Amino acid sequence: MILDSFNLSGKVAIVTGSNTGLGQGICLGLAEAGAKVAGVYRNTPGDTEKMITADGGEYLGIKADLVSIEPVQRIIDETIKKFGRVDILVNNAGIIRREDSINFTEKDWDDVLNTNLKTVFFLSQAAAKQFMKQGDGGKIINIASMLSFQGGIRVPSYTSSKSGIMGLTRLLACEWAKDNINVNAIAPGYMDTNNTEALRNDPKRSAEILGRIPADRWGIPEDVAGPAVFLASSAADYVNGYTLAVDGGWLAR
Ligand code: NAP
C-alpha cells in the first residue's frame, strides 16, 4: 500500500529548533507519522514535548546552542542513549539579522553563518557517520529559504547562508547517495513565525509580501509538516539533492 511508505514508525528523528515555529510543526508531523523525536532547543523547550506525548508519541528534549559545533556529537550520543539509533536529521534551527550591507557587522555575519551553515554541515556529518555505522541509510532535510534562490535586501549573511544550504544539500546528496542517505531541503516561503516578525510588523513590507503570494496568505508551520514527512520517508528514497519550495507559489510568480 503506497501510504505505508510514508509511515515513520520505528524511525528516530533529530530536529533542531524544536521549540517553536517551523521546527515545532516538523516535530509534530514526524511524530504523527510514527517517528520518535529528539528535539534540540536553545533556551526554553516550549510545549513540543507536551503536544507529542499527549498524542501518544515519544520525545526527548536536548538543550544545545548551535552557534558553535561543540554540542554536535553530544546531540547524536544523547539521541542514541535514549532511542538506540538515528534515521532522520532535520537541520531547521536558524537565525536572521537585518541591517544594510554597508553597515553590517562581523558578528552578524559570523553568528548567522555559524548557526545556519557551519553547524548544519558538522551535524550532518555526525549524523551521516551514524547512518553509515547502522548500515541502512538515512534522511537529512535542511531548511533553506526563498533567499536560496533570490537576493533579498538587508540580510547579507542570511542570504549567503541559505544560498550555501542549497549548494551544500546538493553536494552532500552526491557524496552520500551511494550509502542510501538522501539529503534534500525544504525552502519555506514567507511563514508566520518569529523569524518574520519584523516584516509582518512593517505594514508596507507586509502588504508588499502578501500581495506577491499567489496563495494569498502567509504560510504556517503545518504547511511544512507534510513535505518533511515525505522527504523523511521511504517514499522519497530516489529524491536526492533537491530543494522543495513550500511557498504558496512565491517562486512561481
Ligand atoms: P523561529 O521561530 O525564529 O525559529 C528558529 C528556531 O531556531 C528556534 O527554535 C530557535 O531557538 C532556533 N535557534 C536559533 N538559533 C539557535 C542556536 N544558536 N542554537 C539552537 N537553536 C537555535 O523561526 P522559523 O521561521 O521557525 O525558522 C525555522 C527555520 O526556517 C530557520 O532556519 C529559518 O531561517 C527558516 N525559514 C523561515 C522562514 C519564515 O518565513 N519564517 C522562511 C524561510 C526559511 P530559540 O527559540 O531559542 O531562538
mmCIF file of N, CA and C and ligand atoms in Angstrom, residues 17-23 40-44 64-67 92-95 115-116 143-146 158 162 188-196, ligand 1:
data_model
loop_
_atom_site.group_PDB
_atom_site.id
_atom_site.type_symbol
_atom_site.label_atom_id
_atom_site.label_comp_id
_atom_site.label_asym_id
_atom_site.label_seq_id
_atom_site.Cartn_x
_atom_site.Cartn_y
_atom_site.Cartn_z
ATOM 1 N N GLY A 17 15.901 23.291 16.591
ATOM 2 C CA GLY A 17 14.938 24.402 16.670
ATOM 3 C C GLY A 17 13.529 23.872 16.887
ATOM 4 N N SER A 18 13.415 22.935 17.843
ATOM 5 C CA SER A 18 12.168 22.179 18.015
ATOM 6 C C SER A 18 11.119 22.909 18.836
ATOM 7 N N ASN A 19 11.516 24.008 19.502
ATOM 8 C CA ASN A 19 10.623 24.616 20.495
ATOM 9 C C ASN A 19 9.556 25.516 19.906
ATOM 10 N N THR A 20 9.700 25.898 18.651
ATOM 11 C CA THR A 20 8.787 26.916 18.112
ATOM 12 C C THR A 20 8.734 26.842 16.592
ATOM 13 N N GLY A 21 7.810 27.598 16.006
ATOM 14 C CA GLY A 21 7.795 27.841 14.562
ATOM 15 C C GLY A 21 7.801 26.590 13.708
ATOM 16 N N LEU A 22 8.575 26.652 12.621
ATOM 17 C CA LEU A 22 8.584 25.559 11.646
ATOM 18 C C LEU A 22 9.131 24.277 12.260
ATOM 19 N N GLY A 23 10.131 24.405 13.150
ATOM 20 C CA GLY A 23 10.709 23.218 13.781
ATOM 21 C C GLY A 23 9.677 22.471 14.601
ATOM 22 N N VAL A 40 16.014 19.520 19.483
ATOM 23 C CA VAL A 40 17.081 20.360 20.029
ATOM 24 C C VAL A 40 16.557 21.785 20.199
ATOM 25 N N TYR A 41 16.665 22.295 21.448
ATOM 26 C CA TYR A 41 16.236 23.668 21.725
ATOM 27 C C TYR A 41 17.382 24.417 22.373
ATOM 28 N N ARG A 42 17.342 25.755 22.273
ATOM 29 C CA ARG A 42 18.450 26.556 22.800
ATOM 30 C C ARG A 42 18.180 27.042 24.211
ATOM 31 N N ASN A 43 17.032 27.664 24.452
ATOM 32 C CA ASN A 43 16.757 28.273 25.756
ATOM 33 C C ASN A 43 15.669 27.524 26.513
ATOM 34 N N THR A 44 14.436 27.712 26.067
ATOM 35 C CA THR A 44 13.321 27.036 26.751
ATOM 36 C C THR A 44 12.739 25.979 25.806
ATOM 37 N N ALA A 64 20.890 22.691 23.552
ATOM 38 C CA ALA A 64 22.192 22.920 22.916
ATOM 39 C C ALA A 64 22.173 24.244 22.170
ATOM 40 N N ASP A 65 23.301 24.944 22.227
ATOM 41 C CA ASP A 65 23.444 26.194 21.474
ATOM 42 C C ASP A 65 24.224 25.901 20.193
ATOM 43 N N LEU A 66 23.556 26.020 19.076
ATOM 44 C CA LEU A 66 24.129 25.593 17.792
ATOM 45 C C LEU A 66 24.928 26.696 17.092
ATOM 46 N N VAL A 67 25.214 27.789 17.812
ATOM 47 C CA VAL A 67 26.073 28.810 17.203
ATOM 48 C C VAL A 67 27.507 28.286 17.092
ATOM 49 N N ASN A 92 16.855 22.506 11.084
ATOM 50 C CA ASN A 92 15.883 23.602 10.985
ATOM 51 C C ASN A 92 16.314 24.873 11.700
ATOM 52 N N ALA A 93 17.071 24.757 12.809
ATOM 53 C CA ALA A 93 17.422 25.950 13.595
ATOM 54 C C ALA A 93 18.120 26.968 12.704
ATOM 55 N N GLY A 94 17.732 28.215 12.860
ATOM 56 C CA GLY A 94 18.362 29.249 12.046
ATOM 57 C C GLY A 94 18.027 30.625 12.569
ATOM 58 N N ILE A 95 18.896 31.576 12.270
ATOM 59 C CA ILE A 95 18.674 32.964 12.697
ATOM 60 C C ILE A 95 18.845 33.906 11.520
ATOM 61 N N THR A 115 25.621 29.441 12.688
ATOM 62 C CA THR A 115 24.399 28.712 13.059
ATOM 63 C C THR A 115 23.756 28.061 11.833
ATOM 64 N N ASN A 116 23.612 28.833 10.765
ATOM 65 C CA ASN A 116 22.798 28.387 9.627
ATOM 66 C C ASN A 116 23.540 27.485 8.658
ATOM 67 N N ILE A 143 16.702 23.107 6.095
ATOM 68 C CA ILE A 143 15.699 24.149 5.846
ATOM 69 C C ILE A 143 16.397 25.318 5.152
ATOM 70 N N ALA A 144 16.029 25.490 3.899
ATOM 71 C CA ALA A 144 16.586 26.543 3.052
ATOM 72 C C ALA A 144 15.680 27.776 3.147
ATOM 73 N N SER A 145 15.474 28.486 2.054
ATOM 74 C CA SER A 145 14.696 29.738 2.107
ATOM 75 C C SER A 145 14.439 30.219 0.675
ATOM 76 N N MET A 146 13.529 31.178 0.542
ATOM 77 C CA MET A 146 13.413 31.865 -0.756
ATOM 78 C C MET A 146 14.752 32.510 -1.112
ATOM 79 N N TYR A 158 22.314 36.118 5.979
ATOM 80 C CA TYR A 158 21.234 35.127 5.852
ATOM 81 C C TYR A 158 21.162 34.603 4.425
ATOM 82 N N LYS A 162 21.742 30.742 3.376
ATOM 83 C CA LYS A 162 20.679 29.920 2.780
ATOM 84 C C LYS A 162 21.000 29.552 1.327
ATOM 85 N N PRO A 188 11.054 27.142 2.685
ATOM 86 C CA PRO A 188 9.771 27.766 3.025
ATOM 87 C C PRO A 188 9.680 29.153 2.389
ATOM 88 N N GLY A 189 8.460 29.525 2.065
ATOM 89 C CA GLY A 189 8.225 30.896 1.614
ATOM 90 C C GLY A 189 8.131 31.814 2.820
ATOM 91 N N TYR A 190 7.225 32.745 2.779
ATOM 92 C CA TYR A 190 7.056 33.691 3.890
ATOM 93 C C TYR A 190 6.071 33.098 4.891
ATOM 94 N N MET A 191 6.610 32.712 6.067
ATOM 95 C CA MET A 191 5.837 31.965 7.050
ATOM 96 C C MET A 191 5.629 32.822 8.306
ATOM 97 N N ASP A 192 4.508 32.615 8.933
ATOM 98 C CA ASP A 192 4.146 33.375 10.131
ATOM 99 C C ASP A 192 4.836 32.755 11.352
ATOM 100 N N THR A 193 6.099 33.177 11.603
ATOM 101 C CA THR A 193 6.873 32.699 12.764
ATOM 102 C C THR A 193 7.685 33.880 13.307
ATOM 103 N N ASN A 194 8.451 33.616 14.382
ATOM 104 C CA ASN A 194 9.305 34.673 14.963
ATOM 105 C C ASN A 194 10.263 35.262 13.934
ATOM 106 N N ASN A 195 10.722 34.409 13.021
ATOM 107 C CA ASN A 195 11.713 34.801 12.013
ATOM 108 C C ASN A 195 11.245 35.991 11.170
ATOM 109 N N THR A 196 9.936 36.099 10.959
ATOM 110 C CA THR A 196 9.399 37.142 10.071
ATOM 111 C C THR A 196 8.622 38.214 10.829
HETATM 112 P P1 NAP B 1 11.879 30.850 14.606
HETATM 113 O O1 NAP B 1 10.524 30.725 15.209
HETATM 114 O O2 NAP B 1 12.722 32.026 14.913
HETATM 115 O O3 NAP B 1 12.671 29.501 14.902
HETATM 116 C C1 NAP B 1 14.065 29.388 14.811
HETATM 117 C C2 NAP B 1 14.496 28.222 15.664
HETATM 118 O O4 NAP B 1 15.928 28.091 15.627
HETATM 119 C C3 NAP B 1 14.124 28.421 17.139
HETATM 120 O O5 NAP B 1 13.770 27.186 17.693
HETATM 121 C C4 NAP B 1 15.435 28.921 17.728
HETATM 122 O O6 NAP B 1 15.548 28.728 19.114
HETATM 123 C C5 NAP B 1 16.400 28.041 16.965
HETATM 124 N N1 NAP B 1 17.746 28.567 17.074
HETATM 125 C C6 NAP B 1 18.212 29.744 16.632
HETATM 126 N N2 NAP B 1 19.491 29.909 16.986
HETATM 127 C C7 NAP B 1 19.849 28.790 17.666
HETATM 128 C C8 NAP B 1 21.038 28.354 18.298
HETATM 129 N N3 NAP B 1 22.142 29.117 18.330
HETATM 130 N N4 NAP B 1 21.042 27.162 18.904
HETATM 131 C C9 NAP B 1 19.943 26.386 18.929
HETATM 132 N N5 NAP B 1 18.777 26.734 18.346
HETATM 133 C C10 NAP B 1 18.743 27.928 17.732
HETATM 134 O O7 NAP B 1 11.729 30.898 13.047
HETATM 135 P P2 NAP B 1 11.269 29.802 11.982
HETATM 136 O O8 NAP B 1 10.666 30.560 10.889
HETATM 137 O O9 NAP B 1 10.516 28.693 12.611
HETATM 138 O O10 NAP B 1 12.686 29.292 11.471
HETATM 139 C C11 NAP B 1 12.994 27.928 11.271
HETATM 140 C C12 NAP B 1 13.885 27.808 10.050
HETATM 141 O O11 NAP B 1 13.127 28.163 8.900
HETATM 142 C C13 NAP B 1 15.108 28.716 10.059
HETATM 143 O O12 NAP B 1 16.216 28.043 9.517
HETATM 144 C C14 NAP B 1 14.678 29.850 9.157
HETATM 145 O O13 NAP B 1 15.770 30.507 8.578
HETATM 146 C C15 NAP B 1 13.873 29.075 8.142
HETATM 147 N N6 NAP B 1 12.979 29.865 7.310
HETATM 148 C C16 NAP B 1 11.934 30.564 7.860
HETATM 149 C C17 NAP B 1 11.096 31.281 7.022
HETATM 150 C C18 NAP B 1 9.946 32.093 7.541
HETATM 151 O O14 NAP B 1 9.309 32.795 6.746
HETATM 152 N N7 NAP B 1 9.613 32.026 8.798
HETATM 153 C C19 NAP B 1 11.298 31.281 5.653
HETATM 154 C C20 NAP B 1 12.352 30.556 5.134
HETATM 155 C C21 NAP B 1 13.181 29.850 5.977
HETATM 156 P P3 NAP B 1 15.074 29.948 20.069
HETATM 157 O O15 NAP B 1 13.568 29.919 20.054
HETATM 158 O O16 NAP B 1 15.666 29.587 21.381
HETATM 159 O O17 NAP B 1 15.623 31.217 19.494
#
